[in-house]
XYZ file of C-alpha atoms in Angstrom:
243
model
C -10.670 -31.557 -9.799
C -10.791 -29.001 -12.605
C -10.876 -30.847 -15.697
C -9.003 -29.290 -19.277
C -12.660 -29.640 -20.869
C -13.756 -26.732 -18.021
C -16.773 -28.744 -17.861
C -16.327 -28.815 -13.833
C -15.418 -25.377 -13.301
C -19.301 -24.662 -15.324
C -21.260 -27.340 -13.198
C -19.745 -25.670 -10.025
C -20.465 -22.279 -11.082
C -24.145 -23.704 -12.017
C -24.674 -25.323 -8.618
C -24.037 -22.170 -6.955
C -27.007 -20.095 -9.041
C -30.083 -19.074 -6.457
C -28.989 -21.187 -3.615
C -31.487 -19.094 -1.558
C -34.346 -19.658 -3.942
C -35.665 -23.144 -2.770
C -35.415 -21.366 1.086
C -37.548 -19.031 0.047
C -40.235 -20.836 -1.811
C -40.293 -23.393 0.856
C -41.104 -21.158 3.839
C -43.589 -19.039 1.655
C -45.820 -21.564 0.200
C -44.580 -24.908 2.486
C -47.053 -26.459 4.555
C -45.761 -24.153 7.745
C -46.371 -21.249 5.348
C -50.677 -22.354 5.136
C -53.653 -20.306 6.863
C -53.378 -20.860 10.496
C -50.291 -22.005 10.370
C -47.196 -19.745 12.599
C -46.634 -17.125 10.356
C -43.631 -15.404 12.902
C -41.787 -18.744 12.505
C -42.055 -18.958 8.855
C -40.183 -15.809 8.674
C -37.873 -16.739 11.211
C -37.057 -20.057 8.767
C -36.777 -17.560 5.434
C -34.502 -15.046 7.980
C -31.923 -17.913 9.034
C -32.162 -20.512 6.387
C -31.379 -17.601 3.296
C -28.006 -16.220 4.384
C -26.943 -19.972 6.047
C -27.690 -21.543 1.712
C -25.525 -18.154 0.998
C -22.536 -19.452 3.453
C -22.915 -23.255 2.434
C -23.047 -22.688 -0.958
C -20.362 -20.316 -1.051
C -17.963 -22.389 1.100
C -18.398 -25.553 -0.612
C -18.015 -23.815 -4.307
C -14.629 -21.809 -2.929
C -13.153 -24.907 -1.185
C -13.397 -27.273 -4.072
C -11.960 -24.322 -6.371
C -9.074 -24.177 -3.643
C -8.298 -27.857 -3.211
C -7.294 -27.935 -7.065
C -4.950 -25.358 -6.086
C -7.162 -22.557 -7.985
C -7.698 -19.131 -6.146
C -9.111 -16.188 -8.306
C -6.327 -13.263 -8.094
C -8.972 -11.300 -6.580
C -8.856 -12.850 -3.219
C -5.078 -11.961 -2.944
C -6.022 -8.472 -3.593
C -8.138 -8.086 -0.015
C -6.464 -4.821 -0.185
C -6.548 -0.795 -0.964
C -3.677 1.074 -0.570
C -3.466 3.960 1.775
C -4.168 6.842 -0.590
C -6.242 4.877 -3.109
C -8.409 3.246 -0.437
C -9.052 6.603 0.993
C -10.567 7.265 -2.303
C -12.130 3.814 -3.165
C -13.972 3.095 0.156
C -15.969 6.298 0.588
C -16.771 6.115 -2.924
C -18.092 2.819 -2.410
C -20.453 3.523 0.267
C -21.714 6.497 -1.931
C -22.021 3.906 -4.670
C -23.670 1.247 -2.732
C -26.490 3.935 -1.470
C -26.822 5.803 -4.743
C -27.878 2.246 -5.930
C -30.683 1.747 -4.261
C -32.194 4.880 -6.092
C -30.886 3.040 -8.992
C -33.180 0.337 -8.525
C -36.222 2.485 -7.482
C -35.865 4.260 -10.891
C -36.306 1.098 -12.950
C -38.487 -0.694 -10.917
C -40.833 2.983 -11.287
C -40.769 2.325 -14.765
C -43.199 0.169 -15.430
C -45.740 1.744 -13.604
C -45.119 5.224 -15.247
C -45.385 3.680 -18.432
C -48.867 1.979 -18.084
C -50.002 4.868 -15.847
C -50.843 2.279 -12.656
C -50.567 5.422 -10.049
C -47.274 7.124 -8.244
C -44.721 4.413 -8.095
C -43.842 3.917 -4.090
C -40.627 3.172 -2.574
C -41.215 -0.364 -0.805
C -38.821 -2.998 0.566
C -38.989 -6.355 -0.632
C -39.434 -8.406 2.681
C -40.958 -12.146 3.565
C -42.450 -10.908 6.721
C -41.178 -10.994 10.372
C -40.100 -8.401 13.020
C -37.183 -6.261 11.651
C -34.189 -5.882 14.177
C -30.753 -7.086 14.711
C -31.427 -10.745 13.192
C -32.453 -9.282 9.581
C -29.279 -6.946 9.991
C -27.346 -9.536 10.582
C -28.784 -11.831 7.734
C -28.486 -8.686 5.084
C -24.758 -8.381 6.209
C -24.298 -12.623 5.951
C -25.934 -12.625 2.498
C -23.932 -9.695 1.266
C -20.422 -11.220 2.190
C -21.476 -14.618 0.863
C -22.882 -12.604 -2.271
C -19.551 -10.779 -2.973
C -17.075 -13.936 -2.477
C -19.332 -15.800 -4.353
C -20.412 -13.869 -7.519
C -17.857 -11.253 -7.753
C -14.669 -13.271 -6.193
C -15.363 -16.744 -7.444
C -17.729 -16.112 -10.745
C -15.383 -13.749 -12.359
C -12.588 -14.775 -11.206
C -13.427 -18.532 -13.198
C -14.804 -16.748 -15.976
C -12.110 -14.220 -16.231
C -9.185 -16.235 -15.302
C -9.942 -20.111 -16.270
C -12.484 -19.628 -19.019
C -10.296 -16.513 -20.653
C -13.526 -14.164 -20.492
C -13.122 -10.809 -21.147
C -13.591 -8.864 -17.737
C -16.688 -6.840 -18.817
C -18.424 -9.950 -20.280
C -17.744 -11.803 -16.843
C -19.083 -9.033 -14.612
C -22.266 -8.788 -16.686
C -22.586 -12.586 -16.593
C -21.861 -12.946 -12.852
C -24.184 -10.144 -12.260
C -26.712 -12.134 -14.020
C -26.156 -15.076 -11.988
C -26.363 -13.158 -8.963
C -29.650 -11.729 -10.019
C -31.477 -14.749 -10.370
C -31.031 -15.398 -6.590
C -33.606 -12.744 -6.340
C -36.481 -14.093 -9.573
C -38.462 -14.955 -6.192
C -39.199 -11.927 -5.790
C -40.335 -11.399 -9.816
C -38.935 -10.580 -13.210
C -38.043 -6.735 -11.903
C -36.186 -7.742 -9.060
C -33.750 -9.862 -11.266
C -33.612 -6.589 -13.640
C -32.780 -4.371 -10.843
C -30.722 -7.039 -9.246
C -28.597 -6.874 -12.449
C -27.862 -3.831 -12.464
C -26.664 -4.017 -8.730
C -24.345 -6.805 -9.997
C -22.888 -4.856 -13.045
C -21.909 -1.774 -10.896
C -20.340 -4.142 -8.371
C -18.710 -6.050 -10.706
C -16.769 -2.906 -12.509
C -15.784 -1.765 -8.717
C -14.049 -4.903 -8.826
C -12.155 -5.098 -11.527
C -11.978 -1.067 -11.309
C -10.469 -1.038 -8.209
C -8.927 -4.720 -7.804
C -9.925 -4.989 -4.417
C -13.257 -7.037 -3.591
C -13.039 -4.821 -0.838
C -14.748 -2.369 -2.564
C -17.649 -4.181 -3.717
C -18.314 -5.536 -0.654
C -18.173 -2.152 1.271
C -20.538 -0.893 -1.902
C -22.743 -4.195 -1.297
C -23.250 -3.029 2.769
C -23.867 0.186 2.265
C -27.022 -0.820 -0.276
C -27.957 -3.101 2.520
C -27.701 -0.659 5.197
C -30.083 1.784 3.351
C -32.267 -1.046 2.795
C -32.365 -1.699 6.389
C -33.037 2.073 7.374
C -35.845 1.962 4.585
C -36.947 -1.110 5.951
C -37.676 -0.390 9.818
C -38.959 3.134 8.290
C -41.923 0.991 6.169
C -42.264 -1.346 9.463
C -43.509 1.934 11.357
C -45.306 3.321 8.616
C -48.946 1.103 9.633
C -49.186 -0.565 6.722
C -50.659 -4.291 7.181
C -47.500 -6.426 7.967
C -46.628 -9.856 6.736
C -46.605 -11.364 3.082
C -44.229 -9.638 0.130
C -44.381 -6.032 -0.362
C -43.824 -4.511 -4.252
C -40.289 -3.095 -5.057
C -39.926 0.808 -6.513
């Protein structure tokens, strides 16, 4: 399958950019998405059909990489050792939270430099009742996420395309960020930045264990932060700014 040009090994890795985006812009502005139309089941669509592109995107790209025999060493390192993982692990979590600050910081930034009023922590969100089903779809898209743009992407950049390791995680994180320009230019900035930290606990540690663990933590803030906005009273439904 993998041809000596690499020309395969790019389409692939193009196919699987934003696989969520066309989910997204579908149940926002499709014709379920117009005035009087179901609103709840518009967000139930966005809620199912974002982490199930995630999966089927993700398994397609890794099992065509696999049936030419090509597996990025990463996935045979699904491992921390006893006293390193100790370390690792905890460190992620603290990572993975400490970077949703991150991304409050820089999205505040543009506010505090044209002076638009007190930049406010807010969730990105397409609307819908927040419980176990938009846990569950945060911790779906994050696995996908990691096996996807941190196992596959670097590992074909890295290994097949000869890629320095720093110039594939900033590349994958890239690629990774644009899954999120649906939510605007500033969510693919802070998106990247995500992607770079997660990328160097990869090739840091040389588990994707540790990304991954990083990844859920974010997710689990943003889910605390995210039922803590849904009882704050403000008007519910539509998108909500970031930072």
């Amino acid at each position: 399958m993998w041809s000596h040009t690499r020309s395969l090994e790019l389409l692939v890795l193009v196919a699987t950019v934003a696989p969520a985006e066309l989910i997204r812009v579908a149940t926002a502005f499709g014709p379920a998405a117009k005035a009087g139309g179901d609103r709840g089941r518009v967000a139930r669509r966005g809620l199912l059909g974002v982490p199930a592109a995630y999966l089927l995107v993700t398994a397609v790209a890794l099992a065509v990489a696999a049936e030419d025999g090509f597996v990025p060493d990463v996935f045979s390192g699904w491992r921390t050792g006893a006293l390193t993982g100790a370390l690792w692990l905890p460190a992620a979590v603290v990572v993975g939270a400490a970077l949703v600050g991150a991304e409050f910081v820089l999205g505040a930034v543009p506010r505090l430099l044209d002076g638009t009023g007190r930049p406010r922590l807010a969730v990105h969100r397409g609307g819908g009742a927040v419980g176990g089903g938009y846990a569950g779809a945060l911790l779906v898209t994050a696995v996908a996420e990691e096996l996807l743009y941190r196992g596959l992407w670097i590992g074909v950049l890295h290994e097949r395309f000869g890629m320095p390791a720093g110039v594939a995680v900033v590349v994958a994180a890239v690629a990774y960020a644009v899954g999120h320009l649906f939510f605007g230019g500033l969510a693919v900035a802070q998106k990247t930045l995500s992607g770079v930290v997660f990328g160097l606990l990869l090739v840091l540690s040389g588990s994707l264990v540790v990304p991954l663990v990083a990844h859920l933590a974010q997710n689990g803030v943003v889910f605390a932060l995210t039922v803590r906005q849904e009882h704050a009273a403000r008007p519910a439904g539509g998108r909500e700014a970031a930072g």
